[in-house]
């Protein structure tokens, strides 16, 4: 019987070699370990074995049984692992292929510039107030000290509307609209669209946007020195701390004294180039101390109040900052242009 | 204003380098826009006297001239000009001279390219140079004879030096308030003040007494003193009209004016020099020697010097004689009294006209002359007599004229003196810097003001008559500040109380709107607010009334204000499709315009167009094209973000949006009020724009959304503790019956325990009767205090199904 058992073991192990397939394994399991298998048969025949030999034979049977079970488990595991390996290999994809395109838009560069400007002014304590595009002569011109038929009006060619109205030529109407309603102290910025009778070209557009700003308080509390301080601070925040800023005397009907503000040319950093006409400077905004006649027009006593005002073109300022030289790019909506502001838009939000 | 430095030198002696001059002018508000360096187009040319000229021995039409070029020597020159004769002063090009214009006008004009003049033997006679015409010197096209110089031109001097051919001309931008700087004298005064230099004022000889003949007396009548406070006239005779001397012509040209003849040139020369526009009438054409300054009144038409017929309006100021208009005051003279070749006697006019009247007339006529340009900016209120004297002197010198009668100077309305009290404390408080009293005084005096101290820290300032822009302390503050440059004022930061500005809901909402749009895949566009009438007809917008028409548009294509953002966005779509794009998803947040009760009005809108692939699947996966579903999804996302999903309702748009597909468009209502439209572009429009795919779009009234979105929010509740039980329901209704109404009907039934109803499928086809559709709904039931039993849910659901079936007349889908 011992020989018989050794023979079962030898044969089973031979069949459970390293390359055994699943069917062969199953065959061995059923034939040897099954309910009517060879080992079961031997256990049944154990009665005929003399008592003295029975324990040893029993141990041998169990030893063979667990050896074979172990062998079968090892082989099955290997087979499963191989099957998994195979399945993983088959499921492999090209990870370099593009993923699904989740739609995501972005903002227009002029919006980005405008919001950045307003953010700086807000940080300096300015309040944002938006006023109307359709204006009357008084709020666009008269109250801003542009007398009728004055040549200063020719600086801004106006679109007229029925009913004696017009499209505002600047956001300076915001000064009048706000001051008519409120009393100093005021620190206000007014963004918005403006309109002038210029054909759309590299340098001009019949519609463009501006930011008007003004600060008014008791006489002496807001000086021209403050105008210089606030504007310089803004320009350095917007264009970079290294930027040069200069103020030169100029003329605007609604400010006295008036100052044109230049920044050092962004292209040549002040050395002089074709863009800045060798001057090293680029005109960036107009400013000045609010004209006494403007204060009078809104019912302020110029002896009691004074303040400064400034206005700048958002598109023009954006062009300078972006180093682009064609205003039309802002209104064509060419995605090949706008697309370049994707990351700027994400960074701003 | 062009400023030749050679001319400036007659009024101020400036040592400072050119760069410094330009910088100081620019910083003081007189921006130097261009610096032109003028170089002579010839060299080796001298001023020379023709001692005598005799006929060339071998040629009738040539003469042999002996010329004296002072220290340069004497020369024998063969000359073919008819005016070559003894006694004249001429321009001699010596052997070796270079003429940029070429010896026969054939040169390039560039000196460097000119071939040096060689000695020549002409018909057997040696010529040691040539006498030059203006053409040969590149001075003009004149070639009928040689250039004749004034007799006092010093022989032997280089012609380039004599004519000041090497010059620098600054082009200075003059702001509208600085009419006083539209003259060489004005700019010289400014430069003298900037550099602290003395101003050399022009010295004028008094008008010569009338000599011989019957004196001519001009009768001047000012009928409109409010428009013309002062008018001076001087008659002159013995005029011999001819071209001006080259030096005068040259200065006019450097300043951008054309030379005409010696009389007209003299008036222009004085205008450029002193800033006072002058006019010369032909005396013979002035009926009864009367000059009347009056409004045009019944005169309706007038032909100006440029031979244009101009329509007059009753209020236009004119100069007339006893019978007819002679000039449009301050704008342009008339053809009928023009000074021409035959003129021998003239009347010179020097007047002050009020700026507004000149501006109005000149602008209406579209006629900007050098004179009107100066009058409308305000000339020297007291400069009339000086200019007249200067012009008379020049005309005497260049045209032989002399006064033929008394100067008539009518001051109908004397200037009211202006006095400004300048408080130095207030000045410092305005500028933010203290300028010492003596320095304030110095700067104002340099600019021509009279300054008198008036007590502590007070100055009494009388501005000069040529500065009408100086009226109050702020004006003087600017003068004080700009003379030293604004760099003198230290930049400081104002002390501000720590105030938090109030919230700005409109801006916060605009930001939220942009965030939602970019989150939905839309790119922000900006389009111009002007459109063609056809655009407004196609896309009349929502609630904008009649179109707002621009009175003076740039063109017919830009003659109305947009009533909708859609035309601009469609144009942007087409623009990009023409440039290799195949999908465009763009939005714009902006204003549209219209009329309310006949008054122009503006409205806020948010709009988008979406075309082509909207969401691209990964490789091998399907993409989602823009369609009604995607655009409605965006609108719904926006409404949720705006906080108004519950108030919104969609209904077929029908005739409200004629540019949209009638079956695939909807209006959006907020609590019954129309807030916008969405849908697919009408196939007709798609065809017009040559679009192959469906184009979907929306336009909403962002003001209305803002108003709703800012309503107070409902309270926050904890998540439910007990599970929901779902029961589905499929109702078969007519195909045209809106699914929305099914949901609404169920919401109205609102049985207890029902928490929510969601639409999850709409089905037409097999097993559904033709003309019908099945609407599948998921109903969720939930208890607030316990887990519901199947039994009670079944009971509630059965009741709901029965009620819904009856209300909607619907079948249950089996």
GROMACS .gro file of N, CA, C and O in nm, chain B residues 117-202:
model
  344
  466UNK      N    1   3.066  12.219  -6.026
  466UNK     CA    2   3.060  12.301  -6.147
  466UNK      C    3   3.201  12.318  -6.205
  466UNK      O    4   3.296  12.341  -6.131
  467UNK      N    5   3.210  12.304  -6.338
  467UNK     CA    6   3.341  12.317  -6.401
  467UNK      C    7   3.350  12.443  -6.485
  467UNK      O    8   3.246  12.495  -6.530
  468UNK      N    9   3.474  12.490  -6.500
  468UNK     CA   10   3.492  12.606  -6.588
  468UNK      C   11   3.454  12.561  -6.729
  468UNK      O   12   3.475  12.447  -6.765
  469UNK      N   13   3.393  12.654  -6.806
  469UNK     CA   14   3.350  12.614  -6.939
  469UNK      C   15   3.382  12.726  -7.037
  469UNK      O   16   3.388  12.843  -7.000
  470UNK      N   17   3.403  12.689  -7.158
  470UNK     CA   18   3.419  12.788  -7.263
  470UNK      C   19   3.289  12.786  -7.342
  470UNK      O   20   3.250  12.685  -7.397
  471UNK      N   21   3.216  12.899  -7.334
  471UNK     CA   22   3.086  12.905  -7.399
  471UNK      C   23   3.099  12.996  -7.521
  471UNK      O   24   3.127  13.116  -7.507
  472UNK      N   25   3.078  12.938  -7.639
  472UNK     CA   26   3.091  13.012  -7.765
  472UNK      C   27   3.221  13.091  -7.769
  472UNK      O   28   3.221  13.212  -7.793
  473UNK      N   29   3.327  13.024  -7.727
  473UNK     CA   30   3.458  13.086  -7.739
  473UNK      C   31   3.496  13.177  -7.624
  473UNK      O   32   3.604  13.235  -7.624
  474UNK      N   33   3.410  13.193  -7.524
  474UNK     CA   34   3.446  13.279  -7.412
  474UNK      C   35   3.448  13.196  -7.284
  474UNK      O   36   3.357  13.118  -7.258
  475UNK      N   37   3.553  13.215  -7.207
  475UNK     CA   38   3.569  13.142  -7.081
  475UNK      C   39   3.469  13.195  -6.978
  475UNK      O   40   3.457  13.316  -6.957
  476UNK      N   41   3.392  13.105  -6.913
  476UNK     CA   42   3.301  13.146  -6.807
  476UNK      C   43   3.352  13.090  -6.675
  476UNK      O   44   3.375  12.971  -6.661
  477UNK      N   45   3.368  13.181  -6.575
  477UNK     CA   46   3.428  13.139  -6.447
  477UNK      C   47   3.322  13.108  -6.342
  477UNK      O   48   3.340  13.131  -6.222
  478UNK      N   49   3.212  13.060  -6.387
  478UNK     CA   50   3.105  13.026  -6.294
  478UNK      C   51   2.971  13.050  -6.361
  478UNK      O   52   2.965  13.067  -6.483
  479UNK      N   53   2.864  13.050  -6.280
  479UNK     CA   54   2.735  13.083  -6.338
  479UNK      C   55   2.650  13.161  -6.240
  479UNK      O   56   2.665  13.151  -6.118
  480UNK      N   57   2.562  13.246  -6.298
  480UNK     CA   58   2.465  13.318  -6.215
  480UNK      C   59   2.340  13.228  -6.211
  480UNK      O   60   2.296  13.177  -6.314
  481UNK      N   61   2.285  13.210  -6.090
  481UNK     CA   62   2.184  13.104  -6.072
  481UNK      C   63   2.042  13.157  -6.068
  481UNK      O   64   2.013  13.266  -6.015
  482UNK      N   65   1.952  13.075  -6.118
  482UNK     CA   66   1.809  13.101  -6.103
  482UNK      C   67   1.763  13.032  -5.975
  482UNK      O   68   1.836  12.952  -5.916
  483UNK      N   69   1.641  13.061  -5.932
  483UNK     CA   70   1.588  12.998  -5.811
  483UNK      C   71   1.576  12.848  -5.829
  483UNK      O   72   1.599  12.770  -5.736
  484UNK      N   73   1.543  12.807  -5.953
  484UNK     CA   74   1.531  12.664  -5.983
  484UNK      C   75   1.665  12.595  -5.959
  484UNK      O   76   1.671  12.490  -5.896
  485UNK      N   77   1.771  12.656  -6.008
  485UNK     CA   78   1.903  12.595  -5.997
  485UNK      C   79   1.950  12.587  -5.851
  485UNK      O   80   2.025  12.498  -5.814
  486UNK      N   81   1.900  12.678  -5.769
  486UNK     CA   82   1.938  12.678  -5.628
  486UNK      C   83   1.842  12.592  -5.545
  486UNK      O   84   1.859  12.576  -5.424
  487UNK      N   85   1.740  12.538  -5.614
  487UNK     CA   86   1.644  12.455  -5.542
  487UNK      C   87   1.552  12.535  -5.453
  487UNK      O   88   1.495  12.485  -5.357
  488UNK      N   89   1.536  12.665  -5.482
  488UNK     CA   90   1.452  12.750  -5.398
  488UNK      C   91   1.308  12.752  -5.444
  488UNK      O   92   1.216  12.771  -5.365
  489UNK      N   93   1.286  12.736  -5.574
  489UNK     CA   94   1.150  12.734  -5.628
  489UNK      C   95   1.159  12.680  -5.770
  489UNK      O   96   1.265  12.637  -5.815
  490UNK      N   97   1.048  12.686  -5.841
  490UNK     CA   98   1.047  12.639  -5.980
  490UNK      C   99   1.081  12.754  -6.077
  490UNK      O  100   1.081  12.736  -6.198
  491UNK      N  101   1.106  12.871  -6.022
  491UNK     CA  102   1.128  12.990  -6.103
  491UNK      C  103   1.257  12.977  -6.187
  491UNK      O  104   1.366  12.956  -6.134
  492UNK      N  105   1.243  12.994  -6.320
  492UNK     CA  106   1.359  12.976  -6.406
  492UNK      C  107   1.356  13.071  -6.525
  492UNK      O  108   1.424  13.052  -6.624
  493UNK      N  109   1.275  13.179  -6.513
  493UNK     CA  110   1.267  13.271  -6.626
  493UNK      C  111   1.385  13.368  -6.624
  493UNK      O  112   1.411  13.435  -6.723
  494UNK      N  113   1.452  13.375  -6.512
  494UNK     CA  114   1.568  13.463  -6.505
  494UNK      C  115   1.650  13.425  -6.384
  494UNK      O  116   1.614  13.331  -6.311
  495UNK      N  117   1.760  13.500  -6.362
  495UNK     CA  118   1.842  13.470  -6.246
  495UNK      C  119   1.781  13.533  -6.122
  495UNK      O  120   1.702  13.629  -6.131
  496UNK      N  121   1.818  13.477  -6.005
  496UNK     CA  122   1.770  13.529  -5.878
  496UNK      C  123   1.827  13.669  -5.855
  496UNK      O  124   1.947  13.691  -5.869
  497UNK      N  125   1.738  13.764  -5.827
  497UNK     CA  126   1.785  13.897  -5.792
  497UNK      C  127   1.772  13.916  -5.642
  497UNK      O  128   1.663  13.902  -5.586
  498UNK      N  129   1.885  13.948  -5.577
  498UNK     CA  130   1.885  13.966  -5.432
  498UNK      C  131   1.870  14.114  -5.400
  498UNK      O  132   1.899  14.200  -5.485
  499UNK      N  133   1.825  14.146  -5.279
  499UNK     CA  134   1.814  14.287  -5.241
  499UNK      C  135   1.951  14.355  -5.255
  499UNK      O  136   2.055  14.292  -5.235
  500UNK      N  137   1.947  14.482  -5.287
  500UNK     CA  138   2.071  14.557  -5.310
  500UNK      C  139   2.163  14.562  -5.189
  500UNK      O  140   2.284  14.579  -5.203
  501UNK      N  141   2.106  14.545  -5.070
  501UNK     CA  142   2.191  14.555  -4.951
  501UNK      C  143   2.256  14.421  -4.914
  501UNK      O  144   2.325  14.411  -4.813
  502UNK      N  145   2.234  14.322  -4.995
  502UNK     CA  146   2.297  14.191  -4.966
  502UNK      C  147   2.447  14.207  -4.984
  502UNK      O  148   2.493  14.258  -5.086
  503UNK      N  149   2.529  14.169  -4.882
  503UNK     CA  150   2.673  14.193  -4.889
  503UNK      C  151   2.745  14.101  -4.987
  503UNK      O  152   2.737  13.978  -4.973
  504UNK      N  153   2.812  14.163  -5.083
  504UNK     CA  154   2.883  14.085  -5.184
  504UNK      C  155   2.992  14.004  -5.117
  504UNK      O  156   3.058  14.050  -5.024
  505UNK      N  157   3.010  13.881  -5.162
  505UNK     CA  158   3.113  13.794  -5.109
  505UNK      C  159   3.065  13.703  -4.999
  505UNK      O  160   3.134  13.609  -4.960
  506UNK      N  161   2.946  13.731  -4.946
  506UNK     CA  162   2.892  13.644  -4.840
  506UNK      C  163   2.841  13.516  -4.905
  506UNK      O  164   2.789  13.518  -5.017
  507UNK      N  165   2.860  13.405  -4.834
  507UNK     CA  166   2.803  13.280  -4.886
  507UNK      C  167   2.651  13.296  -4.890
  507UNK      O  168   2.589  13.340  -4.792
  508UNK      N  169   2.592  13.260  -5.002
  508UNK     CA  170   2.448  13.277  -5.018
  508UNK      C  171   2.372  13.196  -4.911
  508UNK      O  172   2.270  13.241  -4.858
  509UNK      N  173   2.425  13.077  -4.878
  509UNK     CA  174   2.359  12.992  -4.779
  509UNK      C  175   2.353  13.063  -4.645
  509UNK      O  176   2.254  13.051  -4.572
  510UNK      N  177   2.458  13.140  -4.612
  510UNK     CA  178   2.457  13.214  -4.486
  510UNK      C  179   2.362  13.333  -4.496
  510UNK      O  180   2.285  13.360  -4.404
  511UNK      N  181   2.369  13.402  -4.611
  511UNK     CA  182   2.282  13.519  -4.629
  511UNK      C  183   2.135  13.480  -4.617
  511UNK      O  184   2.056  13.547  -4.553
  512UNK      N  185   2.097  13.369  -4.679
  512UNK     CA  186   1.957  13.325  -4.677
  512UNK      C  187   1.924  13.239  -4.555
  512UNK      O  188   1.812  13.191  -4.544
  513UNK      N  189   2.022  13.222  -4.466
  513UNK     CA  190   2.004  13.137  -4.349
  513UNK      C  191   1.947  13.000  -4.390
  513UNK      O  192   1.846  12.955  -4.341
  514UNK      N  193   2.016  12.941  -4.487
  514UNK     CA  194   1.968  12.815  -4.541
  514UNK      C  195   1.985  12.699  -4.444
  514UNK      O  196   1.913  12.602  -4.449
  515UNK      N  197   2.084  12.710  -4.355
  515UNK     CA  198   2.099  12.606  -4.253
  515UNK      C  199   2.011  12.648  -4.137
  515UNK      O  200   2.037  12.749  -4.072
  516UNK      N  201   1.908  12.572  -4.112
  516UNK     CA  202   1.814  12.613  -4.008
  516UNK      C  203   1.760  12.489  -3.938
  516UNK      O  204   1.777  12.376  -3.986
  517UNK      N  205   1.701  12.513  -3.824
  517UNK     CA  206   1.633  12.406  -3.752
  517UNK      C  207   1.492  12.454  -3.727
  517UNK      O  208   1.473  12.567  -3.681
  518UNK      N  209   1.396  12.372  -3.762
  518UNK     CA  210   1.257  12.412  -3.746
  518UNK      C  211   1.190  12.319  -3.647
  518UNK      O  212   1.185  12.197  -3.669
  519UNK      N  213   1.142  12.374  -3.536
  519UNK     CA  214   1.068  12.294  -3.439
  519UNK      C  215   0.922  12.294  -3.477
  519UNK      O  216   0.868  12.398  -3.515
  520UNK      N  217   0.858  12.177  -3.466
  520UNK     CA  218   0.713  12.173  -3.486
  520UNK      C  219   0.653  12.155  -3.348
  520UNK      O  220   0.675  12.054  -3.282
  521UNK      N  221   0.581  12.258  -3.303
  521UNK     CA  222   0.533  12.260  -3.165
  521UNK      C  223   0.381  12.247  -3.164
  521UNK      O  224   0.311  12.320  -3.235
  522UNK      N  225   0.330  12.152  -3.085
  522UNK     CA  226   0.184  12.135  -3.072
  522UNK      C  227   0.134  12.242  -2.976
  522UNK      O  228   0.179  12.251  -2.862
  523UNK      N  229   0.043  12.326  -3.023
  523UNK     CA  230  -0.009  12.434  -2.940
  523UNK      C  231  -0.149  12.393  -2.891
  523UNK      O  232  -0.237  12.367  -2.972
  524UNK      N  233  -0.167  12.386  -2.762
  524UNK     CA  234  -0.298  12.348  -2.707
  524UNK      C  235  -0.397  12.462  -2.731
  524UNK      O  236  -0.356  12.579  -2.745
  525UNK      N  237  -0.528  12.431  -2.732
  525UNK     CA  238  -0.626  12.534  -2.772
  525UNK      C  239  -0.627  12.657  -2.683
  525UNK      O  240  -0.674  12.762  -2.725
  526UNK      N  241  -0.575  12.649  -2.562
  526UNK     CA  242  -0.577  12.765  -2.474
  526UNK      C  243  -0.464  12.863  -2.501
  526UNK      O  244  -0.460  12.970  -2.445
  527UNK      N  245  -0.369  12.822  -2.585
  527UNK     CA  246  -0.250  12.904  -2.603
  527UNK      C  247  -0.240  12.970  -2.740
  527UNK      O  248  -0.140  12.955  -2.811
  528UNK      N  249  -0.344  13.045  -2.776
  528UNK     CA  250  -0.341  13.119  -2.901
  528UNK      C  251  -0.221  13.213  -2.908
  528UNK      O  252  -0.168  13.242  -3.015
  529UNK      N  253  -0.175  13.259  -2.793
  529UNK     CA  254  -0.063  13.354  -2.791
  529UNK      C  255   0.067  13.290  -2.840
  529UNK      O  256   0.161  13.362  -2.874
  530UNK      N  257   0.071  13.157  -2.841
  530UNK     CA  258   0.194  13.090  -2.887
  530UNK      C  259   0.189  13.057  -3.035
  530UNK      O  260   0.276  12.986  -3.086
  531UNK      N  261   0.085  13.105  -3.105
  531UNK     CA  262   0.079  13.082  -3.249
  531UNK      C  263   0.153  13.193  -3.321
  531UNK      O  264   0.107  13.246  -3.423
  532UNK      N  265   0.266  13.234  -3.267
  532UNK     CA  266   0.350  13.334  -3.333
  532UNK      C  267   0.493  13.315  -3.286
  532UNK      O  268   0.518  13.258  -3.180
  533UNK      N  269   0.585  13.365  -3.367
  533UNK     CA  270   0.726  13.356  -3.330
  533UNK      C  271   0.749  13.438  -3.203
  533UNK      O  272   0.815  13.392  -3.110
  534UNK      N  273   0.687  13.556  -3.197
  534UNK     CA  274   0.705  13.641  -3.079
  534UNK      C  275   0.653  13.570  -2.954
  534UNK      O  276   0.717  13.572  -2.849
  535UNK      N  277   0.535  13.508  -2.965
  535UNK     CA  278   0.475  13.440  -2.850
  535UNK      C  279   0.564  13.327  -2.800
  535UNK      O  280   0.585  13.312  -2.679
  536UNK      N  281   0.617  13.249  -2.895
  536UNK     CA  282   0.704  13.139  -2.855
  536UNK      C  283   0.834  13.192  -2.796
  536UNK      O  284   0.888  13.137  -2.700
  537UNK      N  285   0.882  13.303  -2.853
  537UNK     CA  286   1.005  13.362  -2.802
  537UNK      C  287   0.985  13.410  -2.658
  537UNK      O  288   1.071  13.391  -2.572
  538UNK      N  289   0.868  13.467  -2.630
  538UNK     CA  290   0.838  13.516  -2.495
  538UNK      C  291   0.838  13.398  -2.397
  538UNK      O  292   0.893  13.405  -2.287
  539UNK      N  293   0.777  13.288  -2.443
  539UNK     CA  294   0.770  13.168  -2.361
  539UNK      C  295   0.911  13.114  -2.331
  539UNK      O  296   0.943  13.079  -2.219
  540UNK      N  297   0.991  13.110  -2.436
  540UNK     CA  298   1.128  13.057  -2.422
  540UNK      C  299   1.211  13.148  -2.332
  540UNK      O  300   1.286  13.103  -2.246
  541UNK      N  301   1.192  13.279  -2.349
  541UNK     CA  302   1.263  13.374  -2.264
  541UNK      C  303   1.225  13.352  -2.117
  541UNK      O  304   1.311  13.353  -2.028
  542UNK      N  305   1.094  13.330  -2.092
  542UNK     CA  306   1.049  13.307  -1.955
  542UNK      C  307   1.105  13.177  -1.900
  542UNK      O  308   1.146  13.169  -1.784
  543UNK      N  309   1.108  13.073  -1.983
  543UNK     CA  310   1.157  12.943  -1.937
  543UNK      C  311   1.305  12.948  -1.900
  543UNK      O  312   1.348  12.882  -1.807
  544UNK      N  313   1.381  13.025  -1.978
  544UNK     CA  314   1.525  13.026  -1.955
  544UNK      C  315   1.572  13.150  -1.880
  544UNK      O  316   1.692  13.171  -1.863
  545UNK      N  317   1.477  13.234  -1.839
  545UNK     CA  318   1.514  13.354  -1.766
  545UNK      C  319   1.594  13.451  -1.851
  545UNK      O  320   1.688  13.515  -1.803
  546UNK      N  321   1.560  13.464  -1.978
  546UNK     CA  322   1.634  13.551  -2.070
  546UNK      C  323   1.550  13.673  -2.105
  546UNK      O  324   1.427  13.669  -2.098
  547UNK      N  325   1.616  13.783  -2.146
  547UNK     CA  326   1.538  13.900  -2.190
  547UNK      C  327   1.477  13.875  -2.328
  547UNK      O  328   1.534  13.806  -2.411
  548UNK      N  329   1.359  13.935  -2.347
  548UNK     CA  330   1.291  13.925  -2.476
  548UNK      C  331   1.320  14.051  -2.555
  548UNK      O  332   1.300  14.163  -2.506
  549UNK      N  333   1.370  14.032  -2.678
  549UNK     CA  334   1.396  14.149  -2.763
  549UNK      C  335   1.267  14.179  -2.838
  549UNK      O  336   1.227  14.104  -2.925
  550UNK      N  337   1.202  14.288  -2.797
  550UNK     CA  338   1.077  14.322  -2.863
  550UNK      C  339   1.104  14.390  -2.997
  550UNK      O  340   1.203  14.461  -3.011
  551UNK      N  341   1.020  14.366  -3.096
  551UNK     CA  342   1.044  14.428  -3.228
  551UNK      C  343   1.034  14.581  -3.216
  551UNK      O  344   0.944  14.633  -3.153
   0.00000   0.00000   0.00000
